[in-house]
CSV table of C-alpha atoms in Angstrom, one decimal:
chain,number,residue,atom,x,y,z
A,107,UNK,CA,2.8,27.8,87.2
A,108,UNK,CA,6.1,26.2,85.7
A,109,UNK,CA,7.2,23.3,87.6
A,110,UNK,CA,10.4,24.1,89.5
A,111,UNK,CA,13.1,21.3,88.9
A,112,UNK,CA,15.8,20.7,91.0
A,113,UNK,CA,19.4,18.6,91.3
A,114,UNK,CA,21.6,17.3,94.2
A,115,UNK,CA,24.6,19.0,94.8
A,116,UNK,CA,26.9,16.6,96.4
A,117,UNK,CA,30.1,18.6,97.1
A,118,UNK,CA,27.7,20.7,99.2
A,119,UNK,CA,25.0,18.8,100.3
A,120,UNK,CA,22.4,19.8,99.2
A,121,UNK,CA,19.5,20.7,96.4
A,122,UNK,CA,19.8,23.5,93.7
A,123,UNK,CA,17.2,24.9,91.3
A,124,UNK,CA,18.0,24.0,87.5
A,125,UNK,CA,18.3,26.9,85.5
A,126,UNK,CA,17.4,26.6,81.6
A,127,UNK,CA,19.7,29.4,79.6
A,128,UNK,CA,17.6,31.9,77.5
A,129,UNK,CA,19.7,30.2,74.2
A,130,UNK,CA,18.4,27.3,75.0
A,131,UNK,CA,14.9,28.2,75.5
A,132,UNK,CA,15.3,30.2,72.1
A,133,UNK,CA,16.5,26.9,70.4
A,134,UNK,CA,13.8,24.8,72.0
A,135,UNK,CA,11.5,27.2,70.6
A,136,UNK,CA,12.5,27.1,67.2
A,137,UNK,CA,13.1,23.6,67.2
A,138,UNK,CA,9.0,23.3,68.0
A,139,UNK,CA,8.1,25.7,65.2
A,140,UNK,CA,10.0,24.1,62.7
A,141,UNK,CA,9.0,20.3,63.5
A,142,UNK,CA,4.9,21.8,64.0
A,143,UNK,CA,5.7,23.7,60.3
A,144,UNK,CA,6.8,20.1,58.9
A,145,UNK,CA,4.6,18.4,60.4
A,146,UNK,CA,2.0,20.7,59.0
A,147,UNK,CA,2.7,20.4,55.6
A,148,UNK,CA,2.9,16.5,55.4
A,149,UNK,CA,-0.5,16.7,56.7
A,150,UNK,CA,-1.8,19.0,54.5
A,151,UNK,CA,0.0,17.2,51.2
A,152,UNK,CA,-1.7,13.8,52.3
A,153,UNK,CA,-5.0,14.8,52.7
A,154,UNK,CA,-4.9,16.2,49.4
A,155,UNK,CA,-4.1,13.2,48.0
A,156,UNK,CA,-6.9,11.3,49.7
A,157,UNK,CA,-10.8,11.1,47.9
A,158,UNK,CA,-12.1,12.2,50.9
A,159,UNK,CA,-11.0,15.6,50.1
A,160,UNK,CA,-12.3,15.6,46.1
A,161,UNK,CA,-15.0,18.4,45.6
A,162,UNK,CA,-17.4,17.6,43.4
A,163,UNK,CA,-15.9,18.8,40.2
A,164,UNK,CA,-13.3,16.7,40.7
A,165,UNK,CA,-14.9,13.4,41.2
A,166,UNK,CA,-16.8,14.5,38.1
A,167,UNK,CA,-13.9,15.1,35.8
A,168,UNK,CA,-13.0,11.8,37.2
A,169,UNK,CA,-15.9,9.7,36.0
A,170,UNK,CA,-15.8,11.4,32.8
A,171,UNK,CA,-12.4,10.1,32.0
A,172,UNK,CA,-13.1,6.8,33.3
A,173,UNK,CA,-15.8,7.0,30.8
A,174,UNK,CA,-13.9,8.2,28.1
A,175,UNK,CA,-11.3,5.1,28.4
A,176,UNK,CA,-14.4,2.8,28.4
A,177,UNK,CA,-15.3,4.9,25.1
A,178,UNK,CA,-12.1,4.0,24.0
A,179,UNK,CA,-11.6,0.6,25.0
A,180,UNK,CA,-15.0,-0.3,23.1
A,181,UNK,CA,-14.3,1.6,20.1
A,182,UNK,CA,-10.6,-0.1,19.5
A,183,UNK,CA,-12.7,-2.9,19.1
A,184,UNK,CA,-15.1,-1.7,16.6
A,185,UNK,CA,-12.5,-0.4,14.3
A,186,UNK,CA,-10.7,-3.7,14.4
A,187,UNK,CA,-13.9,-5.4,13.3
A,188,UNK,CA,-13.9,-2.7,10.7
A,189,UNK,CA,-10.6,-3.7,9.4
A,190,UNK,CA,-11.1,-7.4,9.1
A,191,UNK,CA,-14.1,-6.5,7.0
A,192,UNK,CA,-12.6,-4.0,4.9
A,193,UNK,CA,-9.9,-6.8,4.6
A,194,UNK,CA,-11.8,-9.3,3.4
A,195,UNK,CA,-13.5,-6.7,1.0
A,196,UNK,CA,-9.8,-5.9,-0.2
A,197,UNK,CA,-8.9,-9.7,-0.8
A,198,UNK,CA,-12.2,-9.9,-3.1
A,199,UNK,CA,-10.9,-6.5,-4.8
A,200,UNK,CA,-7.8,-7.6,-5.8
A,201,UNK,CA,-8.0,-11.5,-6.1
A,202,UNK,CA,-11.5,-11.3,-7.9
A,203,UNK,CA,-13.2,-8.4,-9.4
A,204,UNK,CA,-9.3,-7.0,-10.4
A,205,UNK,CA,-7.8,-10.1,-11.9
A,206,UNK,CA,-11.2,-10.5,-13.7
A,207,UNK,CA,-11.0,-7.0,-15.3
A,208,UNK,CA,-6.9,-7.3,-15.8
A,209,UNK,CA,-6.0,-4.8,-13.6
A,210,UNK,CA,-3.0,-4.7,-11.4
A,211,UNK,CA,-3.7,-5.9,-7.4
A,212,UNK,CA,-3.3,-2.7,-5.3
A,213,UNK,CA,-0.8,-3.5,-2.8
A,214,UNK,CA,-0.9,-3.8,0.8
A,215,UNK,CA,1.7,-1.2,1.8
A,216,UNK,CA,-0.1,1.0,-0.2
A,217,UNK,CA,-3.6,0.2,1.4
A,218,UNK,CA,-2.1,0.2,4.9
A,219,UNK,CA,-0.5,3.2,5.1
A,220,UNK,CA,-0.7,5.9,7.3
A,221,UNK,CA,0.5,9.6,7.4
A,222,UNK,CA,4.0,10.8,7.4
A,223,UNK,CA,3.6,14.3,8.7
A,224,UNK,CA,5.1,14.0,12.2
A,225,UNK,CA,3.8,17.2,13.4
A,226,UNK,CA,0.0,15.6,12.6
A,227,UNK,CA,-0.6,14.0,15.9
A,228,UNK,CA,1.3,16.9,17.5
A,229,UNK,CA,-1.3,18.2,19.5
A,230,UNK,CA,-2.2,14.4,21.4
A,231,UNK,CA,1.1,14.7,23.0
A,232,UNK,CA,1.5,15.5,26.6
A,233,UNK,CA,-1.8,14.1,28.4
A,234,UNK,CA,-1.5,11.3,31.1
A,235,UNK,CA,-3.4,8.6,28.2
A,236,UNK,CA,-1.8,10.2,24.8
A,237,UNK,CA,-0.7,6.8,23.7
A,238,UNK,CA,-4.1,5.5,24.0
A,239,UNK,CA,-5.5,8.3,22.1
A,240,UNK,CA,-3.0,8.5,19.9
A,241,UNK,CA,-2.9,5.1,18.9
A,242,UNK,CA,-6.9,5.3,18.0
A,243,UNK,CA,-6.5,8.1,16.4
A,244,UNK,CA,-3.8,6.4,14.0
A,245,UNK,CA,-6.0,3.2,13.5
A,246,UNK,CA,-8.7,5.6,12.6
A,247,UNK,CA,-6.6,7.5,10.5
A,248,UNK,CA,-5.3,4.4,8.0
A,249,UNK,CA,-8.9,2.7,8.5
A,250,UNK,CA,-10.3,6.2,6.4
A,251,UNK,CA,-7.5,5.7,3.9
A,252,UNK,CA,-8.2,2.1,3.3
A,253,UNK,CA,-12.1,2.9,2.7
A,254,UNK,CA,-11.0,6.2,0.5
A,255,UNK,CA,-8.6,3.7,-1.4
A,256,UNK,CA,-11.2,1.0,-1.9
A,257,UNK,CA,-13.6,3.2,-2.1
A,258,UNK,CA,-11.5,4.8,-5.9
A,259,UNK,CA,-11.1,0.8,-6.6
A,260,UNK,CA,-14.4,0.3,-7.1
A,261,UNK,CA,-15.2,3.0,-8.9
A,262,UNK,CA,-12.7,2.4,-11.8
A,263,UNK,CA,-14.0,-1.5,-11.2
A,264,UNK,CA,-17.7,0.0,-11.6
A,265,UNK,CA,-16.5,2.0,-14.7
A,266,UNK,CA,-14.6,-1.2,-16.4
A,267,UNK,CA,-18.0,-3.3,-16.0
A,268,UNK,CA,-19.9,-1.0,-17.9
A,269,UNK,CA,-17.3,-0.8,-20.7
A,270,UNK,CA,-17.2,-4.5,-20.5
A,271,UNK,CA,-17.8,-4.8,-24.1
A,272,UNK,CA,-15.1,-2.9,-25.0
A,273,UNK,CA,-12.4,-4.1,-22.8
A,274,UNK,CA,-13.2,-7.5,-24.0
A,275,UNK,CA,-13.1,-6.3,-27.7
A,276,UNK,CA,-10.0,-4.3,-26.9
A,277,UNK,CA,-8.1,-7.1,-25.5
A,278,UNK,CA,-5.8,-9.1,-28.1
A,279,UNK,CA,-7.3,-12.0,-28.6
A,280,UNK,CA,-6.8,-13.9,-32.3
A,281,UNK,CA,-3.5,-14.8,-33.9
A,282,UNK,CA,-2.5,-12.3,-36.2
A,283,UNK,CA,-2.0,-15.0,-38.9
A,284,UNK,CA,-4.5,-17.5,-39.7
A,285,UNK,CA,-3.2,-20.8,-39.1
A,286,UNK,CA,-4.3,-22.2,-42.4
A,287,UNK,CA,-1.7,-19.4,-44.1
A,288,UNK,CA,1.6,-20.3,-41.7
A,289,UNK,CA,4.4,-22.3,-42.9
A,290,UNK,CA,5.4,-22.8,-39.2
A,291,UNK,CA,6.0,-20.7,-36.3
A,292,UNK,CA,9.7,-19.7,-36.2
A,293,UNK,CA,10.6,-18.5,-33.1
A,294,UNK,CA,8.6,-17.4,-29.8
A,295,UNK,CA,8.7,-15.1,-26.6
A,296,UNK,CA,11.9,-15.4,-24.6
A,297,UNK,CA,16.0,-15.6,-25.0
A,298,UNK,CA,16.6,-16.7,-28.5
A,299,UNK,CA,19.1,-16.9,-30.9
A,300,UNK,CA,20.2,-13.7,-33.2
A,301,UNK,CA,20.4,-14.9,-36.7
A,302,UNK,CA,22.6,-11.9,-37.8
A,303,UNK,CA,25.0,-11.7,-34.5
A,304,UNK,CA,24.6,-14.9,-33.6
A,305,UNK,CA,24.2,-13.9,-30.0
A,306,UNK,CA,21.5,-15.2,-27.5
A,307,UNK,CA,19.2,-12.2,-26.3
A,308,UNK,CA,15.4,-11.5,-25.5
A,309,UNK,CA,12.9,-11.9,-28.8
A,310,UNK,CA,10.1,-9.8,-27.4
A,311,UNK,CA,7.3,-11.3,-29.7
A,312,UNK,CA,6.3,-13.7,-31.8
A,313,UNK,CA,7.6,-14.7,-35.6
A,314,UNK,CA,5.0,-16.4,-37.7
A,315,UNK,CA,6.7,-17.4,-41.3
A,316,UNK,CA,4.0,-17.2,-44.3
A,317,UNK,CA,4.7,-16.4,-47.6
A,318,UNK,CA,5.3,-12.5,-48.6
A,319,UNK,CA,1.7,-10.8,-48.9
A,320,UNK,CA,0.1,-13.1,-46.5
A,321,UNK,CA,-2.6,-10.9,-45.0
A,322,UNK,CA,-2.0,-9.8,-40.9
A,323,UNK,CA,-5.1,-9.3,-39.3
A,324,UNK,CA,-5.3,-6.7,-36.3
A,325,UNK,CA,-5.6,-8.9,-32.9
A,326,UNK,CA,-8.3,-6.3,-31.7
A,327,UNK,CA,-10.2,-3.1,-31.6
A,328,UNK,CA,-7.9,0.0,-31.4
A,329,UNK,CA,-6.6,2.7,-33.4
A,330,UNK,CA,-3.4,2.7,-35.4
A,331,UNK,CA,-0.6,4.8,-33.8
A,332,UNK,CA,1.7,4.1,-36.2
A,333,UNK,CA,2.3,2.8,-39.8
A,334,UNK,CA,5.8,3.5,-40.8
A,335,UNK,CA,8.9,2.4,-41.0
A,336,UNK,CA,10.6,4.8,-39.0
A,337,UNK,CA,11.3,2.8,-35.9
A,338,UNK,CA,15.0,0.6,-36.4
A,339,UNK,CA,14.9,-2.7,-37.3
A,340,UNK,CA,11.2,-3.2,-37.7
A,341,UNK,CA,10.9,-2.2,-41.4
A,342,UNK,CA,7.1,-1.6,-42.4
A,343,UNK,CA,5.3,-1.9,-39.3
A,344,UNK,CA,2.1,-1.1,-37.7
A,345,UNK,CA,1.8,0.3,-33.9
A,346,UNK,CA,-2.0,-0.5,-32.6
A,347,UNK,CA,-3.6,0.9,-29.5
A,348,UNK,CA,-6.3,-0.8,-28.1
A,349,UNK,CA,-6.9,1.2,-24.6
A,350,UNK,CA,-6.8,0.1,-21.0
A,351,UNK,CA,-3.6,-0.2,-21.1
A,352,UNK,CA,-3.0,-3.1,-24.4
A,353,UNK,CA,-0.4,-1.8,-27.7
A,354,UNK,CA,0.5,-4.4,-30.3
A,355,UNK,CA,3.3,-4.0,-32.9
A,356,UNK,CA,3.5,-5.9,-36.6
A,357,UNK,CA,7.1,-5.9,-38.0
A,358,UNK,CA,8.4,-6.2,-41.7
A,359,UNK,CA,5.5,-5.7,-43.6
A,360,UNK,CA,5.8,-6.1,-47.2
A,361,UNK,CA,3.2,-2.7,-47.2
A,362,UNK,CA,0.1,-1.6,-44.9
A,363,UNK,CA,-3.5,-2.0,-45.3
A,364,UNK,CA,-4.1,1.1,-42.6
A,365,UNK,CA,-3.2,4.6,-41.8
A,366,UNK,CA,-2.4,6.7,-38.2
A,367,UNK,CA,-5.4,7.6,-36.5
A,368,UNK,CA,-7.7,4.6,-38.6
A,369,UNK,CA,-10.4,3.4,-35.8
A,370,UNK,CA,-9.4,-0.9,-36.6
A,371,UNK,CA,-12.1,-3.7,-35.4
A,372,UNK,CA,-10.5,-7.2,-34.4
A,373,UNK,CA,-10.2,-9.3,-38.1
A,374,UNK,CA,-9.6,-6.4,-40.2
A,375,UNK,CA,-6.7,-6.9,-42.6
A,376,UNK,CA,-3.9,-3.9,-41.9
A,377,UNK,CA,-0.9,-5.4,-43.8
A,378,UNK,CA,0.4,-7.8,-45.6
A,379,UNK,CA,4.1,-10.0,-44.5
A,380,UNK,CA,7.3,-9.1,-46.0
A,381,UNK,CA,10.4,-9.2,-45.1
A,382,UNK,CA,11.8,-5.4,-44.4
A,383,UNK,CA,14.0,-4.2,-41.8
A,384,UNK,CA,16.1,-6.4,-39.7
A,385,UNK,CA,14.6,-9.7,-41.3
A,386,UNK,CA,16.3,-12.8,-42.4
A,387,UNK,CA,13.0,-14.3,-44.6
A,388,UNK,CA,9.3,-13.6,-45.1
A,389,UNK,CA,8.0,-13.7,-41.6
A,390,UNK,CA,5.8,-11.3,-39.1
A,391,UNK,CA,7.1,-9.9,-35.9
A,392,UNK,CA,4.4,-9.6,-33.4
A,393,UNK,CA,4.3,-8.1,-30.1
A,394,UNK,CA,1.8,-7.5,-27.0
A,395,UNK,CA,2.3,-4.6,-24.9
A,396,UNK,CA,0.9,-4.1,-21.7
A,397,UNK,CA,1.0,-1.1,-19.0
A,398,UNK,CA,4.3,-0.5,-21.4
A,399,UNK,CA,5.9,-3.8,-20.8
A,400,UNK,CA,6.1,-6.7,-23.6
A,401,UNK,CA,4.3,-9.7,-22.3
A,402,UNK,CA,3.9,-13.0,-23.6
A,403,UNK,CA,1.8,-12.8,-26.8
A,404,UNK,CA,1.0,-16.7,-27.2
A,405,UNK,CA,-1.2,-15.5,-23.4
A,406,UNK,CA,-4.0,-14.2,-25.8
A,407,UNK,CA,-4.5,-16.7,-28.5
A,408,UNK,CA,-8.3,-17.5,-27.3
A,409,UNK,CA,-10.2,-15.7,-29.7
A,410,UNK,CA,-9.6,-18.3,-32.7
A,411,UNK,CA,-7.6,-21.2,-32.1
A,412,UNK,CA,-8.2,-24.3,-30.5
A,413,UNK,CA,-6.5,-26.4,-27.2
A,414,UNK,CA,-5.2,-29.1,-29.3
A,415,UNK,CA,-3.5,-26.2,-31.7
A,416,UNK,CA,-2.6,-23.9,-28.6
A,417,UNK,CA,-0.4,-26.5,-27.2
A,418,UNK,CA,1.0,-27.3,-30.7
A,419,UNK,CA,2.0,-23.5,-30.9
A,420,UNK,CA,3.3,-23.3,-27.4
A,421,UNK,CA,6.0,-26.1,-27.6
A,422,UNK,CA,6.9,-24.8,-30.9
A,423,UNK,CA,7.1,-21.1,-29.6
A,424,UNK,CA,9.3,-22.6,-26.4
A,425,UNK,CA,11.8,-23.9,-28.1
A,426,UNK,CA,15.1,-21.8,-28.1
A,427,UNK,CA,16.0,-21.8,-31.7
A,428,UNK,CA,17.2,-18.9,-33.8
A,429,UNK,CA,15.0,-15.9,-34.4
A,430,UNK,CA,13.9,-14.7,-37.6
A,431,UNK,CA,15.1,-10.8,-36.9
């Protein structure tokens, strides 16, 4: 039974039973249900967040991913071994077996570089470790295109050594005038002075003055392109491709000792010096092409000259004085 509860009535003198109102009873009531509902829930939520309450799947999903990060962690660290290898395997590429065979380093932004697609790595977004998966994943994926890369290096290095010979016959490598026939050489590689404009511009070969019908000897093996004098300014001249990348030119023949399409070996005679075209006097214009681009042609005077000469020729061949065409 209820307990009765009672209050003094002092005008009166004397005790009166307290009386609750239904309301009030009603809001009591509610008031209960809704704290107990509350209180209910909070409980519930935090004992779902407690291990205590994992089943067994769950704690084994758990260990699984732990395991995977530790897969992870462990094999971050293998591919950065990998890469300092494949590094070092790189430097060797292009500072050795490269610069031995003349070919052009690869470069490092081109080795290093990754995919562009951004929709690639799409599918790694949106997990609670994407960047740790996605950041493997994109060592991974530049790691595979460094090895493909070296990989195609190697091969076209593998291919050069075994057409060693050739290369090395292929490369210009004598003067194409015998020193013993050369009155002097007029006028090297670099800005020089235009003897019919007077102006200073780029001379993109060599002149080597001899007397008209001096023979010009092919500076190695190739076959002749061209042996016309259709090109301006060069008069009779010869166009020789050697391969791998190596074209000479000889300007202002006096006539040729060739033909287009004639297989030439390195010392055979394929013209003679003269003095057509753009020339001022009996000389031969001689240029090295590499990749396309004129390079220095007093580089490959190896084949049949020696030091002492080569550094007579060089300080002649630097001096900016006036070009023969």
């Amino acid at each position: 039974m209820a307990k009765v509860k009672y209050y003094y009535d002092s005008e009166n003198l004397a005790y009166r039973k307290i009386k609750t109102k239904k309301r009030h009873k009603f809001a009591y009531l509610v008031l209960f249900l809704v704290a107990s509902s509350l209180f209910g829930f909070l409980c519930f939520v935090a004992l779902l967040n407690t291990p205590y309450f994992d089943t067994p799947k769950d704690r084994l999903l758990m260990r699984q991913i732990e395991n995977l990060k530790l897969n992870y962690e462990v094999l971050n660290k293998r591919i950065e071994e990998l890469t300092i290898v494949t590094s070092t395997i790189e430097d060797r590429d292009n500072n050795l077996y490269r610069t031995y065979f003349n070919i052009s380093p690869i470069p490092t932004e081109e080795r290093k570089s990754g995919f562009s697609d951004p929709n690639r790595y799409a599918e790694l977004q949106g997990y609670d470790n994407t960047k740790l998966v996605l950041n493997t994943t994109k060592k991974v994926d530049i790691l595979s295109n460094e090895l493909v890369i070296q990989s195609k290096s190697l091969d076209a290095i593998l291919k050069l050594a075994k057409e060693k010979n050739k290369l090395l016959s292929a490369i210009p490598a004598i003067q194409p005038v015998r020193n013993e026939n050369l009155k002097r050489m007029a006028s090297g590689f670099g800005y020089r002075t235009d003897p019919f404009t007077k102006a200073r511009k780029m001379h993109e070969g060599m002149d080597f003055t001899a007397q008209t019908g001096t023979p010009i000897y092919a500076t190695g093996d190739g076959v002749v392109a061209q042996a016309d004098a259709n090109a301006s300014g060069y008069g009779n001249h010869v166009v020789i491709r050697h391969g791998y990348g190596y074209e000479t030119l000889y300007a202002h023949m006096s006539k040729y000792n060739c033909r287009p399409g004639q297989r030439i070996k390195r010392g055979d005679v394929i013209g003679f010096v003269g003095s057509t075209g753009r020339s001022e006097a009996p000389h031969l214009h001689y240029e090295v092409h590499k990749d396309s681009k004129v390079v220095n042609p007093l580089n490959f005077y190896y084949g049949n000259i020696s030091a002492v000469e080569y550094v007579a020729i060089s300080k002649i061949a630097n001096q900016e004085n006036q070009s023969l065409d």
